[in-house]
Coordinates of C-alpha atoms in Angstrom, one line a residue:
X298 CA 50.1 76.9 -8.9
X299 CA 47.9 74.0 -10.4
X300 CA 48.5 72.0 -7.5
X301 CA 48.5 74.0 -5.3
X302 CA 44.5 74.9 -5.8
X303 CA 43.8 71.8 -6.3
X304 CA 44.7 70.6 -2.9
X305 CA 42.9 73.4 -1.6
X306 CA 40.0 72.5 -2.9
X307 CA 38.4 69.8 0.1
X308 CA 34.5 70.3 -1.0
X309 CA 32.1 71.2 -3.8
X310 CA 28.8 73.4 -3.8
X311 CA 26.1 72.0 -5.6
X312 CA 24.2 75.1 -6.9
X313 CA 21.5 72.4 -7.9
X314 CA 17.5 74.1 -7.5
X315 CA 19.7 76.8 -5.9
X316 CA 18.3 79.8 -8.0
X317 CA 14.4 78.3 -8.0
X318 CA 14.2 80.7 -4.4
X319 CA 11.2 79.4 -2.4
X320 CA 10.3 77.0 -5.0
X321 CA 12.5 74.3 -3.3
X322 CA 10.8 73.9 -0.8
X323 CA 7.7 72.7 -3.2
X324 CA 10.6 70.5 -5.0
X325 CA 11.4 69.1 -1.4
X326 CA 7.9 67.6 -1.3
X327 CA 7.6 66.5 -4.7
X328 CA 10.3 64.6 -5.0
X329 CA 10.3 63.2 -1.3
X330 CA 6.7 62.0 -2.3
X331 CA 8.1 60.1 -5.7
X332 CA 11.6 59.2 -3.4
X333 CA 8.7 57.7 -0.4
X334 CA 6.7 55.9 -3.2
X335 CA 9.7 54.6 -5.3
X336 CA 11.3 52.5 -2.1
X337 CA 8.0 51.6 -1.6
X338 CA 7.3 49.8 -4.7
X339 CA 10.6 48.3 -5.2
X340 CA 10.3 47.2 -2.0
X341 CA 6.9 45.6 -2.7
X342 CA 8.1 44.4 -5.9
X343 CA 11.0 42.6 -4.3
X344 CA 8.8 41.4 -1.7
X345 CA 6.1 39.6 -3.9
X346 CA 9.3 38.2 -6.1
X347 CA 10.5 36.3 -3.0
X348 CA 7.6 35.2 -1.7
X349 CA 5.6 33.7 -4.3
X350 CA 7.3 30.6 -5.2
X351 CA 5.5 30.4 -8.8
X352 CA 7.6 33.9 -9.5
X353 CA 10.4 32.0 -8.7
X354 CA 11.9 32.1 -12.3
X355 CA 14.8 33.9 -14.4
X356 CA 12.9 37.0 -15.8
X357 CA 11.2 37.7 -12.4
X358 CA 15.4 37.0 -11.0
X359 CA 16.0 39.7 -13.0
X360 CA 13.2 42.3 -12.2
X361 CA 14.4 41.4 -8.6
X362 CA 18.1 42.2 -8.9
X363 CA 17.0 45.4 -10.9
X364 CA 14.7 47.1 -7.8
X365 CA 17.4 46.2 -5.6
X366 CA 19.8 47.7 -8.2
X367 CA 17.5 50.9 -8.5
X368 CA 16.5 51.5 -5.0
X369 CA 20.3 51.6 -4.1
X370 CA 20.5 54.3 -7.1
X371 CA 18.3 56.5 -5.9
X372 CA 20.3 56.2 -2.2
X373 CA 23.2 57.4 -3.8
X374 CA 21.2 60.5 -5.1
X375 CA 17.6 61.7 -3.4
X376 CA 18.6 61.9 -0.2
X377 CA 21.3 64.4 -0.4
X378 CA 18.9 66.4 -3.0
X379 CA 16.2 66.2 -0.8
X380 CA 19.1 67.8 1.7
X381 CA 20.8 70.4 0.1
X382 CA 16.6 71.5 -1.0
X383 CA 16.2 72.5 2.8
X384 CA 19.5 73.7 3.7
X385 CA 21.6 77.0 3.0
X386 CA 24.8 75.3 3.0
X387 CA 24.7 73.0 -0.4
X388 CA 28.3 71.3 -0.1
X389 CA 29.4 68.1 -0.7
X390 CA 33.2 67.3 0.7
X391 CA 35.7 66.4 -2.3
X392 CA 35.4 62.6 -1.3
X393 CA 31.8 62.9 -0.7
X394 CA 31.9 63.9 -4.4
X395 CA 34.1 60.9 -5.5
X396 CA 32.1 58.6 -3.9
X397 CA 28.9 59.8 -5.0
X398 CA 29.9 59.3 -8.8
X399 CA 31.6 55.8 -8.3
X400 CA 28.6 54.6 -7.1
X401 CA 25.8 56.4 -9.1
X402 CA 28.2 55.6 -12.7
X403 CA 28.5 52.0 -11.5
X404 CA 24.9 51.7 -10.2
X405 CA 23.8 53.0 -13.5
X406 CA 25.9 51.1 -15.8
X407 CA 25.0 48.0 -13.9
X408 CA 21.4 48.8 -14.6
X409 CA 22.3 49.3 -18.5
X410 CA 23.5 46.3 -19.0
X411 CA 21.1 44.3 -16.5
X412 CA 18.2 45.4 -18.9
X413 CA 20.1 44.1 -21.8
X414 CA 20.8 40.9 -19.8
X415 CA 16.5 40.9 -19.5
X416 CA 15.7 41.7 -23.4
X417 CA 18.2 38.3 -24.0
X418 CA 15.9 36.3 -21.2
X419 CA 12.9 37.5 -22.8
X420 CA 14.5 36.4 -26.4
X421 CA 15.4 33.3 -25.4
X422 CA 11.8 32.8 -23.6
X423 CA 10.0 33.3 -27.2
X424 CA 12.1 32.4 -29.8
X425 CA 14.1 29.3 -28.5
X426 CA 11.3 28.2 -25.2
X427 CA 12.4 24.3 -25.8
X428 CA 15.8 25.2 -24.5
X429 CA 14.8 28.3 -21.9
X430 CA 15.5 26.2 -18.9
X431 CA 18.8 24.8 -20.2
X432 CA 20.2 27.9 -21.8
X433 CA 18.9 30.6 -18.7
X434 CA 19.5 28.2 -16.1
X435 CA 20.1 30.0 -12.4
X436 CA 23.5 29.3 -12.6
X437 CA 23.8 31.4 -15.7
X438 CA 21.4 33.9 -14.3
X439 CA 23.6 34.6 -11.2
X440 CA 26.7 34.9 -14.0
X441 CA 25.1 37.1 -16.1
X442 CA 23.9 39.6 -12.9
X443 CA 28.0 39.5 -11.4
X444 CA 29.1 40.1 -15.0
X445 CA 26.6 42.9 -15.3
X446 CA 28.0 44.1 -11.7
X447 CA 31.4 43.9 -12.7
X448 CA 31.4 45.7 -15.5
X449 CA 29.7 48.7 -14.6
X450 CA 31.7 49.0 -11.5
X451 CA 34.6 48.6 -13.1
X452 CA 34.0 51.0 -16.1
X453 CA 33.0 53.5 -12.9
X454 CA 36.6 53.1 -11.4
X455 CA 38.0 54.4 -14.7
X456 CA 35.7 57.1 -15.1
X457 CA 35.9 58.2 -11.4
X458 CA 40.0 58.4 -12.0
X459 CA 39.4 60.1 -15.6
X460 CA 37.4 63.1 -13.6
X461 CA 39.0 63.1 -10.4
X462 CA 42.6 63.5 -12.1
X463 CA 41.4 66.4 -13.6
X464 CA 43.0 69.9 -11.2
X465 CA 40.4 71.9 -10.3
X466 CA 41.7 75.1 -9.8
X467 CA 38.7 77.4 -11.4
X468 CA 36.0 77.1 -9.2
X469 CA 34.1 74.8 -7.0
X470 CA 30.4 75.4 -7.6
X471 CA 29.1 72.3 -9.6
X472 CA 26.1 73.4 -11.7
X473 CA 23.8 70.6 -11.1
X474 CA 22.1 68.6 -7.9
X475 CA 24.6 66.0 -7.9
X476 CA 28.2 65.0 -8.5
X477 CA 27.8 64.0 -12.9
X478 CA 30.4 63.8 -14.9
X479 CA 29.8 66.6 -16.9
X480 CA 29.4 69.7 -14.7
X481 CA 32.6 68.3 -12.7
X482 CA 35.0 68.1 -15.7
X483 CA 33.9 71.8 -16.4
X484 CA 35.7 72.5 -13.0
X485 CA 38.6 71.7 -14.4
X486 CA 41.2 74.1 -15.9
X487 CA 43.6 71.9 -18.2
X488 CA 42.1 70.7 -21.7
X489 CA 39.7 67.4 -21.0
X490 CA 39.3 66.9 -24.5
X491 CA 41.1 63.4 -24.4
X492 CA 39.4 62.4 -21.2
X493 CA 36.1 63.4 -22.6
X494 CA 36.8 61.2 -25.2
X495 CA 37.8 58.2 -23.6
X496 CA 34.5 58.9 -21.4
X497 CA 32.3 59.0 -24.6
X498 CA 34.1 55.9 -25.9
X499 CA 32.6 54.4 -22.5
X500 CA 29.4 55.8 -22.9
X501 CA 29.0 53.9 -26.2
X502 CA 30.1 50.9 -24.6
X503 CA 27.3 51.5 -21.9
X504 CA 24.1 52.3 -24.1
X505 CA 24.8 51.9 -27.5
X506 CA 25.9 48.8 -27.6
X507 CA 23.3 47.1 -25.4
X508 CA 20.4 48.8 -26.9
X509 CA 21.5 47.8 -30.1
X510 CA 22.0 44.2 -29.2
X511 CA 17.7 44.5 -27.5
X512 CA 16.8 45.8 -30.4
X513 CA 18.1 43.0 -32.5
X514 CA 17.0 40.4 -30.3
X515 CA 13.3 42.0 -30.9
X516 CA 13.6 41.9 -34.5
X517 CA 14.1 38.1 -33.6
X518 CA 10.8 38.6 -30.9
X519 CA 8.6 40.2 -32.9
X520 CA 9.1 38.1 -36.5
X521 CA 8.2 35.1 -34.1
X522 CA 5.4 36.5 -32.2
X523 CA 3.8 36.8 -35.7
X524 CA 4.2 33.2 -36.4
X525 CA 2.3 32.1 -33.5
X526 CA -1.3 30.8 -35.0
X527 CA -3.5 31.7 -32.0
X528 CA -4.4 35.8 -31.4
X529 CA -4.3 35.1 -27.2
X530 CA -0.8 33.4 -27.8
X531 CA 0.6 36.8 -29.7
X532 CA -1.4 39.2 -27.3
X533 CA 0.3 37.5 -24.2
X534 CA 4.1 37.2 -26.1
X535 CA 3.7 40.9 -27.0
X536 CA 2.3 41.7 -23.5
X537 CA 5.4 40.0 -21.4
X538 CA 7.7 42.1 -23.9
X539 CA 5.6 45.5 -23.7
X540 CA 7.0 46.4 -20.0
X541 CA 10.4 45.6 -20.8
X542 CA 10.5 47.9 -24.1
X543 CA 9.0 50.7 -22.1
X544 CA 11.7 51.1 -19.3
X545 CA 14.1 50.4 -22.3
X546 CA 12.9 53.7 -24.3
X547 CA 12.9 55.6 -21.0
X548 CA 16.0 54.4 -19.6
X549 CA 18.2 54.6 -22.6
X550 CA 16.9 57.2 -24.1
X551 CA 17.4 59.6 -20.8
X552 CA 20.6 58.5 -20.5
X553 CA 21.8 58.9 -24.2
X554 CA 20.6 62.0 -24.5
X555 CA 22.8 63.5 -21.6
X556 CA 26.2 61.3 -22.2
X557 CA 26.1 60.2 -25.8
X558 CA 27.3 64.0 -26.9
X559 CA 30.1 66.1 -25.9
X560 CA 30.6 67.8 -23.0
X561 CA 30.7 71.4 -24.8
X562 CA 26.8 71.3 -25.5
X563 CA 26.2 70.4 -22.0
X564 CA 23.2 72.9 -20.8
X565 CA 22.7 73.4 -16.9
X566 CA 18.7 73.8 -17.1
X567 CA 17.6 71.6 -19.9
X568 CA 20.2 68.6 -18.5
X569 CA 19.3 69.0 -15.0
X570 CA 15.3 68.3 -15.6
X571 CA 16.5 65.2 -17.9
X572 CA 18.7 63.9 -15.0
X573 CA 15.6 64.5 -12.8
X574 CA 14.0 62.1 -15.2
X575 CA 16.5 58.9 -14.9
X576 CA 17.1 59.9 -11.2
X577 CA 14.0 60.9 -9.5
X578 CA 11.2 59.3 -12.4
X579 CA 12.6 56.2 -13.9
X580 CA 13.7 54.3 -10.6
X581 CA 9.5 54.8 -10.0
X582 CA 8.9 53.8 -13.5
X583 CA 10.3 50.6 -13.2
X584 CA 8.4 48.8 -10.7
X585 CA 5.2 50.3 -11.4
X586 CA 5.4 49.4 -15.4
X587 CA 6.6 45.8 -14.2
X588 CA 3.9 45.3 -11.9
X589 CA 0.7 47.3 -13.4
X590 CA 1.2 45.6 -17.1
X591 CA 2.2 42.1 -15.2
X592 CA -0.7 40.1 -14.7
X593 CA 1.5 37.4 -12.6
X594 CA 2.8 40.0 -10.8
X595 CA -0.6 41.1 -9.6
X596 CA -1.9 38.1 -9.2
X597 CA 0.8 37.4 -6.7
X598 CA 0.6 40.4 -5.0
X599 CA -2.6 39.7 -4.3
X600 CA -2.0 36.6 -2.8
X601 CA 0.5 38.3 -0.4
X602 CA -1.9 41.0 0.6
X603 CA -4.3 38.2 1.5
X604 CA -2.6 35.9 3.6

């Protein structure tokens, strides 16, 4: 009988901002607004990283990779929100589903562990700069972003067959705007506890560990910043660290609050405005922290704009 409804089951209903009535239609704007301005600024951010030669270095490599890493994110989610806001028919075909998490877990844990990969960069810039160019040299740089890749694709295959082997034979309405891990493992009607396990295992690989290993490499930062002798040479060590720290707080601490507990306390309406956050917000957050606390990377942009 298990089997039986679970091969009859070819698509999913997002219930989503279902319930919110006429309200979505206010959503639809807002968030095609922040979607509009988002690919705009990683766009721009991108575009002043290639350009200007004197950018040309492994920090801004980094911010580079991450926009690109981000905009493709928020492909994998806005646009079918921004759908499913509009329409009366919310589905999303089983494979649709599938392919939707591969990409937004993989996506995601690529950006993880691509911020960790730029806290090491900036440790290395402050606390060892003699050996910067040796030690993040491009070839390393271009190592570090496939390893980054890599691994968060390949911790996505396991988690996309941990969910997806799951028989769904309940229902098909996922509570949420998007296929997450969570509200599809609910779905399921065999016990998930080992699964969920294995999945929270993961999770710890994903954030824990890399936030741990940033903030430990900013213990090393910030006991070095205060050795510098001049005031400008701590203001402008502390200011090329501020903008990384502040999409670390936001990113991680988004994310851990959603998948660093177990799935039982999982709650619709309180989880669903945090995943609006890492989704909709912190793809935005990004380029805009990067480039309005960077005073290279306004500099440069300004040279772009005026040639």
């Amino acid at each position: 009988m298990t089997r039986q409804n679970q091969s009859m089951i070819t698509e999913f209903i997002l219930i989503g901002f279902s319930k919110l009535g006429d309200l979505q239609i206010l959503l639809f704007f807002i968030f095609l607004l922040v979607y509009l301005t988002t690919l705009t600024a990683n766009a721009t951010s991108m575009t002043v990283v290639w350009l200007d030669r004197t950018l040309h270095t492994p920090m801004y490599f980094f911010l580079f990779v991450l926009s690109c890493s981000e905009t493709c994110y928020t492909l994998v989610i806005v646009p079918k929100m921004l759908t499913n806001l509009l329409s009366a028919s919310q589905t999303i075909s089983f494979f649709g589903c599938a392919a939707q998490l591969f990409f937004f877990v993989g996506l995601a844990c690529t950006n993880c562990f691509l911020i960790a990969v730029m806290g090491y960069d900036r440790y290395v810039a402050i606390c060892n700069p003699l050996n910067y160019t040796l030690v993040v040299s491009r070839a390393t740089c271009v190592q570090l972003v496939l390893a980054s890749s890599c691994c968060g694709f390949l911790i996505s295959v396991v988690v996309n067959v941990l969910v997806f082997s799951v028989p769904f034979c309940a229902s098909n309405q996922i509570n949420h705007f998007f296929c997450d891990i969570s509200p599809v493992m609910k779905l399921g009607c065999t016990d998930t506890n080992l699964k969920e396990m294995v999945i929270f295992f993961l999770s710890i690989l994903v954030l824990l560990v890399p936030f741990l290993l940033i903030f430990i490499s900013y213990v090393f930062i910030v006991s070095t910043i205060l050795k510098i002798a001049s005031a400008e040479g701590q203001r402008k060590a502390f200011a090329t660290c501020a903008s990384h720290l502040t999409v670390v707080i936001v990113h991680y601490g988004c994310a851990s609050f959603i998948y660093l507990r177990p799935t039982s306390l999982y709650s619709s309406d309180k989880d669903r405005l945090v995943a609006v956050t890492y989704t909709v917000i912190t793809p935005l957050l990004n380029p805009l922290v990067y480039t309005l606390r960077n005073k290279e990377v306004k500099t440069a942009l300004s040279k772009v704009l005026s040639t």
